[in-house]
Amino acid sequence: MGGVTAAPEPARDPGLQPERTRLAWRRTTLAATVAAVLAGRAALHADVTAPRIAVSGLCALLWLAFLALANARIHALAAGPEPAAIAPRRATAAALCTVGLAVCGAVLIL
């Protein structure tokens, strides 16, 4: 008795989703850049102390790390029609950079 074979699923059409994701990474990178610049400005225009300079430097390092992660992801999304999924370690690192940048900015404002 021959079994019924299911028709193979058609190839996934990603449509414009990779383009939207790439643009979202760019917007997030721009927002992180603005936050880092404002944090640096707050550190240098208020009472200039060693802790403020240290937090501003940490903010700059977090921004550079996020920039590197975002740039790699943007290039991966632009590389082909079906980009590979982001690795969990990279996603976690990007999230931690974003949260760390927000915390550094909050510390400098207070």
PDB file of N, CA and C in Angstrom:
ATOM      1  N   MET A   1       0.847  -1.164   0.000  1.00  0.00           N
ATOM      2  CA  MET A   1       0.000   0.000   0.000  1.00  0.00           C
ATOM      3  C   MET A   1       0.896   1.231   0.000  1.00  0.00           C
ATOM      4  N   GLY A   2       0.813   2.030  -0.989  1.00  0.00           N
ATOM      5  CA  GLY A   2       1.636   3.227  -1.104  1.00  0.00           C
ATOM      6  C   GLY A   2       1.109   4.353  -0.234  1.00  0.00           C
ATOM      7  N   GLY A   3       1.963   4.913   0.562  1.00  0.00           N
ATOM      8  CA  GLY A   3       1.576   6.022   1.432  1.00  0.00           C
ATOM      9  C   GLY A   3       1.451   7.316   0.637  1.00  0.00           C
ATOM     10  N   VAL A   4       0.679   8.165   1.180  1.00  0.00           N
ATOM     11  CA  VAL A   4       0.518   9.469   0.551  1.00  0.00           C
ATOM     12  C   VAL A   4       1.721  10.322   0.942  1.00  0.00           C
ATOM     13  N   THR A   5       2.389  10.830  -0.041  1.00  0.00           N
ATOM     14  CA  THR A   5       3.544  11.673   0.237  1.00  0.00           C
ATOM     15  C   THR A   5       3.116  13.129   0.173  1.00  0.00           C
ATOM     16  N   ALA A   6       3.582  13.857   1.127  1.00  0.00           N
ATOM     17  CA  ALA A   6       3.258  15.285   1.166  1.00  0.00           C
ATOM     18  C   ALA A   6       4.110  16.018   0.146  1.00  0.00           C
ATOM     19  N   ALA A   7       3.525  16.994  -0.447  1.00  0.00           N
ATOM     20  CA  ALA A   7       4.268  17.806  -1.406  1.00  0.00           C
ATOM     21  C   ALA A   7       5.323  18.599  -0.649  1.00  0.00           C
ATOM     22  N   PRO A   8       6.499  18.739  -1.223  1.00  0.00           N
ATOM     23  CA  PRO A   8       7.540  19.508  -0.542  1.00  0.00           C
ATOM     24  C   PRO A   8       7.105  20.967  -0.377  1.00  0.00           C
ATOM     25  N   GLU A   9       7.471  21.527   0.756  1.00  0.00           N
ATOM     26  CA  GLU A   9       7.112  22.921   1.001  1.00  0.00           C
ATOM     27  C   GLU A   9       7.919  23.813   0.076  1.00  0.00           C
ATOM     28  N   PRO A  10       7.292  24.867  -0.425  1.00  0.00           N
ATOM     29  CA  PRO A  10       8.040  25.785  -1.282  1.00  0.00           C
ATOM     30  C   PRO A  10       9.100  26.523  -0.467  1.00  0.00           C
ATOM     31  N   ALA A  11      10.115  26.979  -1.150  1.00  0.00           N
ATOM     32  CA  ALA A  11      11.181  27.727  -0.480  1.00  0.00           C
ATOM     33  C   ALA A  11      10.606  28.992   0.153  1.00  0.00           C
ATOM     34  N   ARG A  12      11.117  29.325   1.302  1.00  0.00           N
ATOM     35  CA  ARG A  12      10.626  30.499   2.019  1.00  0.00           C
ATOM     36  C   ARG A  12      11.010  31.763   1.272  1.00  0.00           C
ATOM     37  N   ASP A  13      10.043  32.633   1.100  1.00  0.00           N
ATOM     38  CA  ASP A  13      10.287  33.927   0.471  1.00  0.00           C
ATOM     39  C   ASP A  13      10.378  34.966   1.576  1.00  0.00           C
ATOM     40  N   PRO A  14      11.583  35.451   1.862  1.00  0.00           N
ATOM     41  CA  PRO A  14      11.720  36.384   2.972  1.00  0.00           C
ATOM     42  C   PRO A  14      11.126  37.760   2.700  1.00  0.00           C
ATOM     43  N   GLY A  15      10.846  38.058   1.437  1.00  0.00           N
ATOM     44  CA  GLY A  15      10.269  39.363   1.128  1.00  0.00           C
ATOM     45  C   GLY A  15      11.184  40.491   1.575  1.00  0.00           C
ATOM     46  N   LEU A  16      10.594  41.494   2.191  1.00  0.00           N
ATOM     47  CA  LEU A  16      11.369  42.645   2.632  1.00  0.00           C
ATOM     48  C   LEU A  16      11.802  42.560   4.091  1.00  0.00           C
ATOM     49  N   GLN A  17      11.541  41.437   4.742  1.00  0.00           N
ATOM     50  CA  GLN A  17      11.867  41.313   6.156  1.00  0.00           C
ATOM     51  C   GLN A  17      13.355  41.535   6.444  1.00  0.00           C
ATOM     52  N   PRO A  18      14.290  40.959   5.679  1.00  0.00           N
ATOM     53  CA  PRO A  18      15.708  41.249   5.970  1.00  0.00           C
ATOM     54  C   PRO A  18      16.042  42.733   5.824  1.00  0.00           C
ATOM     55  N   GLU A  19      15.426  43.404   4.861  1.00  0.00           N
ATOM     56  CA  GLU A  19      15.670  44.840   4.680  1.00  0.00           C
ATOM     57  C   GLU A  19      15.147  45.632   5.879  1.00  0.00           C
ATOM     58  N   ARG A  20      13.959  45.288   6.365  1.00  0.00           N
ATOM     59  CA  ARG A  20      13.404  45.970   7.546  1.00  0.00           C
ATOM     60  C   ARG A  20      14.281  45.722   8.770  1.00  0.00           C
ATOM     61  N   THR A  21      14.774  44.504   8.909  1.00  0.00           N
ATOM     62  CA  THR A  21      15.635  44.180  10.045  1.00  0.00           C
ATOM     63  C   THR A  21      16.949  44.953   9.958  1.00  0.00           C
ATOM     64  N   ARG A  22      17.494  45.042   8.769  1.00  0.00           N
ATOM     65  CA  ARG A  22      18.738  45.795   8.579  1.00  0.00           C
ATOM     66  C   ARG A  22      18.542  47.269   8.916  1.00  0.00           C
ATOM     67  N   LEU A  23      17.420  47.832   8.496  1.00  0.00           N
ATOM     68  CA  LEU A  23      17.121  49.226   8.825  1.00  0.00           C
ATOM     69  C   LEU A  23      16.914  49.411  10.327  1.00  0.00           C
ATOM     70  N   ALA A  24      16.320  48.419  10.984  1.00  0.00           N
ATOM     71  CA  ALA A  24      16.137  48.497  12.440  1.00  0.00           C
ATOM     72  C   ALA A  24      17.491  48.496  13.149  1.00  0.00           C
ATOM     73  N   TRP A  25      18.422  47.682  12.678  1.00  0.00           N
ATOM     74  CA  TRP A  25      19.762  47.685  13.266  1.00  0.00           C
ATOM     75  C   TRP A  25      20.421  49.050  13.077  1.00  0.00           C
ATOM     76  N   ARG A  26      20.227  49.657  11.929  1.00  0.00           N
ATOM     77  CA  ARG A  26      20.815  50.981  11.680  1.00  0.00           C
ATOM     78  C   ARG A  26      20.202  52.043  12.593  1.00  0.00           C
ATOM     79  N   ARG A  27      18.887  51.995  12.768  1.00  0.00           N
ATOM     80  CA  ARG A  27      18.229  52.951  13.674  1.00  0.00           C
ATOM     81  C   ARG A  27      18.714  52.770  15.102  1.00  0.00           C
ATOM     82  N   THR A  28      18.859  51.535  15.530  1.00  0.00           N
ATOM     83  CA  THR A  28      19.322  51.268  16.887  1.00  0.00           C
ATOM     84  C   THR A  28      20.760  51.738  17.060  1.00  0.00           C
ATOM     85  N   THR A  29      21.585  51.555  16.041  1.00  0.00           N
ATOM     86  CA  THR A  29      22.965  52.036  16.092  1.00  0.00           C
ATOM     87  C   THR A  29      23.001  53.554  16.177  1.00  0.00           C
ATOM     88  N   LEU A  30      22.134  54.220  15.440  1.00  0.00           N
ATOM     89  CA  LEU A  30      22.063  55.681  15.505  1.00  0.00           C
ATOM     90  C   LEU A  30      21.631  56.138  16.896  1.00  0.00           C
ATOM     91  N   ALA A  31      20.652  55.465  17.474  1.00  0.00           N
ATOM     92  CA  ALA A  31      20.195  55.818  18.824  1.00  0.00           C
ATOM     93  C   ALA A  31      21.311  55.590  19.846  1.00  0.00           C
ATOM     94  N   ALA A  32      22.059  54.515  19.709  1.00  0.00           N
ATOM     95  CA  ALA A  32      23.177  54.249  20.616  1.00  0.00           C
ATOM     96  C   ALA A  32      24.261  55.307  20.456  1.00  0.00           C
ATOM     97  N   THR A  33      24.483  55.766  19.237  1.00  0.00           N
ATOM     98  CA  THR A  33      25.467  56.817  18.990  1.00  0.00           C
ATOM     99  C   THR A  33      25.053  58.116  19.669  1.00  0.00           C
ATOM    100  N   VAL A  34      23.793  58.466  19.543  1.00  0.00           N
ATOM    101  CA  VAL A  34      23.290  59.679  20.191  1.00  0.00           C
ATOM    102  C   VAL A  34      23.425  59.566  21.707  1.00  0.00           C
ATOM    103  N   ALA A  35      23.077  58.411  22.254  1.00  0.00           N
ATOM    104  CA  ALA A  35      23.200  58.207  23.702  1.00  0.00           C
ATOM    105  C   ALA A  35      24.650  58.317  24.156  1.00  0.00           C
ATOM    106  N   ALA A  36      25.579  57.753  23.395  1.00  0.00           N
ATOM    107  CA  ALA A  36      26.996  57.817  23.770  1.00  0.00           C
ATOM    108  C   ALA A  36      27.518  59.251  23.697  1.00  0.00           C
ATOM    109  N   VAL A  37      27.116  59.981  22.670  1.00  0.00           N
ATOM    110  CA  VAL A  37      27.557  61.372  22.546  1.00  0.00           C
ATOM    111  C   VAL A  37      26.986  62.223  23.680  1.00  0.00           C
ATOM    112  N   LEU A  38      25.714  62.039  23.991  1.00  0.00           N
ATOM    113  CA  LEU A  38      25.112  62.792  25.087  1.00  0.00           C
ATOM    114  C   LEU A  38      25.733  62.426  26.433  1.00  0.00           C
ATOM    115  N   ALA A  39      26.072  61.159  26.619  1.00  0.00           N
ATOM    116  CA  ALA A  39      26.734  60.744  27.858  1.00  0.00           C
ATOM    117  C   ALA A  39      28.114  61.390  27.968  1.00  0.00           C
ATOM    118  N   GLY A  40      28.836  61.428  26.881  1.00  0.00           N
ATOM    119  CA  GLY A  40      30.140  62.090  26.885  1.00  0.00           C
ATOM    120  C   GLY A  40      30.024  63.578  27.144  1.00  0.00           C
ATOM    121  N   ARG A  41      29.021  64.189  26.557  1.00  0.00           N
ATOM    122  CA  ARG A  41      28.782  65.614  26.784  1.00  0.00           C
ATOM    123  C   ARG A  41      28.433  65.882  28.238  1.00  0.00           C
ATOM    124  N   ALA A  42      27.579  65.039  28.811  1.00  0.00           N
ATOM    125  CA  ALA A  42      27.191  65.214  30.215  1.00  0.00           C
ATOM    126  C   ALA A  42      28.393  65.036  31.131  1.00  0.00           C
ATOM    127  N   ALA A  43      29.285  64.132  30.784  1.00  0.00           N
ATOM    128  CA  ALA A  43      30.462  63.890  31.628  1.00  0.00           C
ATOM    129  C   ALA A  43      31.443  65.046  31.564  1.00  0.00           C
ATOM    130  N   LEU A  44      31.533  65.701  30.431  1.00  0.00           N
ATOM    131  CA  LEU A  44      32.536  66.744  30.265  1.00  0.00           C
ATOM    132  C   LEU A  44      32.023  68.148  30.581  1.00  0.00           C
ATOM    133  N   HIS A  45      30.712  68.362  30.562  1.00  0.00           N
ATOM    134  CA  HIS A  45      30.191  69.707  30.818  1.00  0.00           C
ATOM    135  C   HIS A  45      29.715  69.907  32.246  1.00  0.00           C
ATOM    136  N   ALA A  46      29.593  68.857  32.988  1.00  0.00           N
ATOM    137  CA  ALA A  46      29.218  68.988  34.394  1.00  0.00           C
ATOM    138  C   ALA A  46      30.508  69.036  35.210  1.00  0.00           C
ATOM    139  N   ASP A  47      30.429  68.674  36.458  1.00  0.00           N
ATOM    140  CA  ASP A  47      31.642  68.600  37.278  1.00  0.00           C
ATOM    141  C   ASP A  47      32.531  67.487  36.728  1.00  0.00           C
ATOM    142  N   VAL A  48      33.674  67.860  36.206  1.00  0.00           N
ATOM    143  CA  VAL A  48      34.578  66.873  35.629  1.00  0.00           C
ATOM    144  C   VAL A  48      35.325  66.175  36.771  1.00  0.00           C
ATOM    145  N   THR A  49      34.957  64.923  36.984  1.00  0.00           N
ATOM    146  CA  THR A  49      35.609  64.126  38.025  1.00  0.00           C
ATOM    147  C   THR A  49      36.091  62.825  37.401  1.00  0.00           C
ATOM    148  N   ALA A  50      36.957  62.149  38.120  1.00  0.00           N
ATOM    149  CA  ALA A  50      37.493  60.878  37.617  1.00  0.00           C
ATOM    150  C   ALA A  50      36.393  59.831  37.403  1.00  0.00           C
ATOM    151  N   PRO A  51      35.428  59.676  38.325  1.00  0.00           N
ATOM    152  CA  PRO A  51      34.369  58.694  38.069  1.00  0.00           C
ATOM    153  C   PRO A  51      33.524  59.028  36.828  1.00  0.00           C
ATOM    154  N   ARG A  52      33.265  60.312  36.616  1.00  0.00           N
ATOM    155  CA  ARG A  52      32.491  60.697  35.419  1.00  0.00           C
ATOM    156  C   ARG A  52      33.266  60.362  34.142  1.00  0.00           C
ATOM    157  N   ILE A  53      34.552  60.612  34.162  1.00  0.00           N
ATOM    158  CA  ILE A  53      35.391  60.286  33.003  1.00  0.00           C
ATOM    159  C   ILE A  53      35.419  58.773  32.787  1.00  0.00           C
ATOM    160  N   ALA A  54      35.504  58.005  33.880  1.00  0.00           N
ATOM    161  CA  ALA A  54      35.534  56.540  33.775  1.00  0.00           C
ATOM    162  C   ALA A  54      34.218  56.010  33.210  1.00  0.00           C
ATOM    163  N   VAL A  55      33.102  56.534  33.688  1.00  0.00           N
ATOM    164  CA  VAL A  55      31.802  56.093  33.183  1.00  0.00           C
ATOM    165  C   VAL A  55      31.643  56.497  31.721  1.00  0.00           C
ATOM    166  N   SER A  56      32.118  57.671  31.376  1.00  0.00           N
ATOM    167  CA  SER A  56      32.056  58.110  29.979  1.00  0.00           C
ATOM    168  C   SER A  56      32.905  57.198  29.093  1.00  0.00           C
ATOM    169  N   GLY A  57      34.083  56.797  29.587  1.00  0.00           N
ATOM    170  CA  GLY A  57      34.927  55.864  28.831  1.00  0.00           C
ATOM    171  C   GLY A  57      34.270  54.505  28.671  1.00  0.00           C
ATOM    172  N   LEU A  58      33.614  54.031  29.738  1.00  0.00           N
ATOM    173  CA  LEU A  58      32.882  52.762  29.654  1.00  0.00           C
ATOM    174  C   LEU A  58      31.748  52.867  28.645  1.00  0.00           C
ATOM    175  N   CYS A  59      31.088  53.999  28.651  1.00  0.00           N
ATOM    176  CA  CYS A  59      30.012  54.238  27.690  1.00  0.00           C
ATOM    177  C   CYS A  59      30.550  54.169  26.254  1.00  0.00           C
ATOM    178  N   ALA A  60      31.709  54.762  26.043  1.00  0.00           N
ATOM    179  CA  ALA A  60      32.320  54.734  24.710  1.00  0.00           C
ATOM    180  C   ALA A  60      32.697  53.303  24.307  1.00  0.00           C
ATOM    181  N   LEU A  61      33.227  52.528  25.251  1.00  0.00           N
ATOM    182  CA  LEU A  61      33.582  51.131  24.948  1.00  0.00           C
ATOM    183  C   LEU A  61      32.344  50.298  24.621  1.00  0.00           C
ATOM    184  N   LEU A  62      31.274  50.498  25.377  1.00  0.00           N
ATOM    185  CA  LEU A  62      30.024  49.778  25.093  1.00  0.00           C
ATOM    186  C   LEU A  62      29.485  50.158  23.721  1.00  0.00           C
ATOM    187  N   TRP A  63      29.583  51.432  23.392  1.00  0.00           N
ATOM    188  CA  TRP A  63      29.110  51.888  22.084  1.00  0.00           C
ATOM    189  C   TRP A  63      29.935  51.250  20.962  1.00  0.00           C
ATOM    190  N   LEU A  64      31.256  51.201  21.143  1.00  0.00           N
ATOM    191  CA  LEU A  64      32.102  50.582  20.115  1.00  0.00           C
ATOM    192  C   LEU A  64      31.787  49.092  19.953  1.00  0.00           C
ATOM    193  N   ALA A  65      31.553  48.406  21.067  1.00  0.00           N
ATOM    194  CA  ALA A  65      31.195  46.982  20.989  1.00  0.00           C
ATOM    195  C   ALA A  65      29.868  46.795  20.269  1.00  0.00           C
ATOM    196  N   PHE A  66      28.884  47.629  20.601  1.00  0.00           N
ATOM    197  CA  PHE A  66      27.592  47.527  19.924  1.00  0.00           C
ATOM    198  C   PHE A  66      27.737  47.851  18.446  1.00  0.00           C
ATOM    199  N   LEU A  67      28.531  48.855  18.131  1.00  0.00           N
ATOM    200  CA  LEU A  67      28.750  49.234  16.737  1.00  0.00           C
ATOM    201  C   LEU A  67      29.339  48.069  15.939  1.00  0.00           C
ATOM    202  N   ALA A  68      30.303  47.364  16.525  1.00  0.00           N
ATOM    203  CA  ALA A  68      30.910  46.215  15.843  1.00  0.00           C
ATOM    204  C   ALA A  68      29.888  45.096  15.636  1.00  0.00           C
ATOM    205  N   LEU A  69      29.096  44.812  16.670  1.00  0.00           N
ATOM    206  CA  LEU A  69      28.070  43.765  16.543  1.00  0.00           C
ATOM    207  C   LEU A  69      27.024  44.136  15.499  1.00  0.00           C
ATOM    208  N   ALA A  70      26.561  45.371  15.546  1.00  0.00           N
ATOM    209  CA  ALA A  70      25.533  45.816  14.601  1.00  0.00           C
ATOM    210  C   ALA A  70      26.065  45.819  13.175  1.00  0.00           C
ATOM    211  N   ASN A  71      27.307  46.262  12.995  1.00  0.00           N
ATOM    212  CA  ASN A  71      27.890  46.300  11.663  1.00  0.00           C
ATOM    213  C   ASN A  71      27.995  44.892  11.072  1.00  0.00           C
ATOM    214  N   ALA A  72      28.413  43.929  11.889  1.00  0.00           N
ATOM    215  CA  ALA A  72      28.509  42.544  11.416  1.00  0.00           C
ATOM    216  C   ALA A  72      27.129  42.019  11.024  1.00  0.00           C
ATOM    217  N   ARG A  73      26.116  42.332  11.828  1.00  0.00           N
ATOM    218  CA  ARG A  73      24.761  41.847  11.524  1.00  0.00           C
ATOM    219  C   ARG A  73      24.198  42.519  10.269  1.00  0.00           C
ATOM    220  N   ILE A  74      24.443  43.806  10.106  1.00  0.00           N
ATOM    221  CA  ILE A  74      23.967  44.519   8.916  1.00  0.00           C
ATOM    222  C   ILE A  74      24.585  43.915   7.665  1.00  0.00           C
ATOM    223  N   HIS A  75      25.881  43.612   7.715  1.00  0.00           N
ATOM    224  CA  HIS A  75      26.538  42.995   6.554  1.00  0.00           C
ATOM    225  C   HIS A  75      26.010  41.583   6.301  1.00  0.00           C
ATOM    226  N   ALA A  76      25.714  40.837   7.362  1.00  0.00           N
ATOM    227  CA  ALA A  76      25.166  39.485   7.193  1.00  0.00           C
ATOM    228  C   ALA A  76      23.782  39.551   6.560  1.00  0.00           C
ATOM    229  N   LEU A  77      22.992  40.544   6.944  1.00  0.00           N
ATOM    230  CA  LEU A  77      21.650  40.681   6.370  1.00  0.00           C
ATOM    231  C   LEU A  77      21.702  41.104   4.905  1.00  0.00           C
ATOM    232  N   ALA A  78      22.705  41.860   4.548  1.00  0.00           N
ATOM    233  CA  ALA A  78      22.823  42.334   3.168  1.00  0.00           C
ATOM    234  C   ALA A  78      23.497  41.310   2.255  1.00  0.00           C
ATOM    235  N   ALA A  79      24.079  40.264   2.837  1.00  0.00           N
ATOM    236  CA  ALA A  79      24.879  39.310   2.059  1.00  0.00           C
ATOM    237  C   ALA A  79      24.060  38.443   1.119  1.00  0.00           C
ATOM    238  N   GLY A  80      22.874  38.091   1.495  1.00  0.00           N
ATOM    239  CA  GLY A  80      22.122  37.191   0.637  1.00  0.00           C
ATOM    240  C   GLY A  80      20.629  37.277   0.883  1.00  0.00           C
ATOM    241  N   PRO A  81      19.886  36.544   0.079  1.00  0.00           N
ATOM    242  CA  PRO A  81      18.429  36.605   0.206  1.00  0.00           C
ATOM    243  C   PRO A  81      17.902  35.974   1.489  1.00  0.00           C
ATOM    244  N   GLU A  82      18.595  34.968   2.006  1.00  0.00           N
ATOM    245  CA  GLU A  82      18.177  34.329   3.262  1.00  0.00           C
ATOM    246  C   GLU A  82      19.322  34.378   4.252  1.00  0.00           C
ATOM    247  N   PRO A  83      19.383  35.437   5.053  1.00  0.00           N
ATOM    248  CA  PRO A  83      20.488  35.541   6.007  1.00  0.00           C
ATOM    249  C   PRO A  83      20.364  34.513   7.118  1.00  0.00           C
ATOM    250  N   ALA A  84      21.503  34.143   7.653  1.00  0.00           N
ATOM    251  CA  ALA A  84      21.513  33.201   8.778  1.00  0.00           C
ATOM    252  C   ALA A  84      20.962  33.896  10.021  1.00  0.00           C
ATOM    253  N   ALA A  85      20.412  33.123  10.912  1.00  0.00           N
ATOM    254  CA  ALA A  85      19.896  33.672  12.164  1.00  0.00           C
ATOM    255  C   ALA A  85      21.061  34.189  13.003  1.00  0.00           C
ATOM    256  N   ILE A  86      20.787  35.196  13.784  1.00  0.00           N
ATOM    257  CA  ILE A  86      21.829  35.750  14.642  1.00  0.00           C
ATOM    258  C   ILE A  86      22.145  34.745  15.757  1.00  0.00           C
ATOM    259  N   ALA A  87      23.406  34.609  16.053  1.00  0.00           N
ATOM    260  CA  ALA A  87      23.841  33.686  17.100  1.00  0.00           C
ATOM    261  C   ALA A  87      23.360  34.203  18.459  1.00  0.00           C
ATOM    262  N   PRO A  88      22.935  33.316  19.338  1.00  0.00           N
ATOM    263  CA  PRO A  88      22.454  33.760  20.657  1.00  0.00           C
ATOM    264  C   PRO A  88      23.490  34.568  21.443  1.00  0.00           C
ATOM    265  N   ARG A  89      24.754  34.224  21.318  1.00  0.00           N
ATOM    266  CA  ARG A  89      25.798  34.983  22.025  1.00  0.00           C
ATOM    267  C   ARG A  89      25.868  36.416  21.521  1.00  0.00           C
ATOM    268  N   ARG A  90      25.760  36.592  20.214  1.00  0.00           N
ATOM    269  CA  ARG A  90      25.811  37.950  19.650  1.00  0.00           C
ATOM    270  C   ARG A  90      24.569  38.746  20.037  1.00  0.00           C
ATOM    271  N   ALA A  91      23.415  38.096  20.027  1.00  0.00           N
ATOM    272  CA  ALA A  91      22.185  38.779  20.431  1.00  0.00           C
ATOM    273  C   ALA A  91      22.261  39.197  21.894  1.00  0.00           C
ATOM    274  N   THR A  92      22.782  38.314  22.738  1.00  0.00           N
ATOM    275  CA  THR A  92      22.937  38.632  24.157  1.00  0.00           C
ATOM    276  C   THR A  92      23.934  39.771  24.345  1.00  0.00           C
ATOM    277  N   ALA A  93      25.039  39.727  23.615  1.00  0.00           N
ATOM    278  CA  ALA A  93      26.043  40.786  23.719  1.00  0.00           C
ATOM    279  C   ALA A  93      25.466  42.130  23.288  1.00  0.00           C
ATOM    280  N   ALA A  94      24.685  42.144  22.204  1.00  0.00           N
ATOM    281  CA  ALA A  94      24.076  43.391  21.749  1.00  0.00           C
ATOM    282  C   ALA A  94      23.091  43.925  22.787  1.00  0.00           C
ATOM    283  N   ALA A  95      22.304  43.042  23.375  1.00  0.00           N
ATOM    284  CA  ALA A  95      21.347  43.466  24.406  1.00  0.00           C
ATOM    285  C   ALA A  95      22.077  44.007  25.630  1.00  0.00           C
ATOM    286  N   LEU A  96      23.150  43.335  26.045  1.00  0.00           N
ATOM    287  CA  LEU A  96      23.908  43.803  27.209  1.00  0.00           C
ATOM    288  C   LEU A  96      24.582  45.146  26.939  1.00  0.00           C
ATOM    289  N   CYS A  97      25.076  45.342  25.733  1.00  0.00           N
ATOM    290  CA  CYS A  97      25.663  46.641  25.375  1.00  0.00           C
ATOM    291  C   CYS A  97      24.610  47.743  25.442  1.00  0.00           C
ATOM    292  N   THR A  98      23.428  47.448  24.951  1.00  0.00           N
ATOM    293  CA  THR A  98      22.347  48.436  24.964  1.00  0.00           C
ATOM    294  C   THR A  98      21.946  48.792  26.392  1.00  0.00           C
ATOM    295  N   VAL A  99      21.771  47.784  27.226  1.00  0.00           N
ATOM    296  CA  VAL A  99      21.402  48.029  28.622  1.00  0.00           C
ATOM    297  C   VAL A  99      22.538  48.759  29.347  1.00  0.00           C
ATOM    298  N   GLY A 100      23.763  48.339  29.118  1.00  0.00           N
ATOM    299  CA  GLY A 100      24.904  48.997  29.742  1.00  0.00           C
ATOM    300  C   GLY A 100      25.033  50.457  29.338  1.00  0.00           C
ATOM    301  N   LEU A 101      24.762  50.737  28.083  1.00  0.00           N
ATOM    302  CA  LEU A 101      24.796  52.118  27.597  1.00  0.00           C
ATOM    303  C   LEU A 101      23.725  52.956  28.282  1.00  0.00           C
ATOM    304  N   ALA A 102      22.549  52.379  28.446  1.00  0.00           N
ATOM    305  CA  ALA A 102      21.463  53.088  29.136  1.00  0.00           C
ATOM    306  C   ALA A 102      21.815  53.346  30.599  1.00  0.00           C
ATOM    307  N   VAL A 103      22.407  52.359  31.244  1.00  0.00           N
ATOM    308  CA  VAL A 103      22.801  52.526  32.655  1.00  0.00           C
ATOM    309  C   VAL A 103      23.882  53.587  32.793  1.00  0.00           C
ATOM    310  N   CYS A 104      24.859  53.551  31.917  1.00  0.00           N
ATOM    311  CA  CYS A 104      25.930  54.572  31.974  1.00  0.00           C
ATOM    312  C   CYS A 104      25.356  55.971  31.772  1.00  0.00           C
ATOM    313  N   GLY A 105      24.451  56.105  30.819  1.00  0.00           N
ATOM    314  CA  GLY A 105      23.810  57.398  30.603  1.00  0.00           C
ATOM    315  C   GLY A 105      23.033  57.863  31.822  1.00  0.00           C
ATOM    316  N   ALA A 106      22.327  56.945  32.457  1.00  0.00           N
ATOM    317  CA  ALA A 106      21.548  57.306  33.658  1.00  0.00           C
ATOM    318  C   ALA A 106      22.467  57.713  34.797  1.00  0.00           C
ATOM    319  N   VAL A 107      23.589  57.018  34.949  1.00  0.00           N
ATOM    320  CA  VAL A 107      24.536  57.360  36.016  1.00  0.00           C
ATOM    321  C   VAL A 107      25.108  58.754  35.790  1.00  0.00           C
ATOM    322  N   LEU A 108      25.397  59.092  34.538  1.00  0.00           N
ATOM    323  CA  LEU A 108      25.959  60.406  34.255  1.00  0.00           C
ATOM    324  C   LEU A 108      24.951  61.531  34.439  1.00  0.00           C
ATOM    325  N   ILE A 109      23.686  61.233  34.241  1.00  0.00           N
ATOM    326  CA  ILE A 109      22.665  62.272  34.402  1.00  0.00           C
ATOM    327  C   ILE A 109      22.422  62.563  35.877  1.00  0.00           C
ATOM    328  N   LEU A 110      22.478  61.532  36.710  1.00  0.00           N
ATOM    329  CA  LEU A 110      22.208  61.713  38.141  1.00  0.00           C
ATOM    330  C   LEU A 110      23.290  62.414  38.846  1.00  0.00           C
TER     331      LEU A 110
END
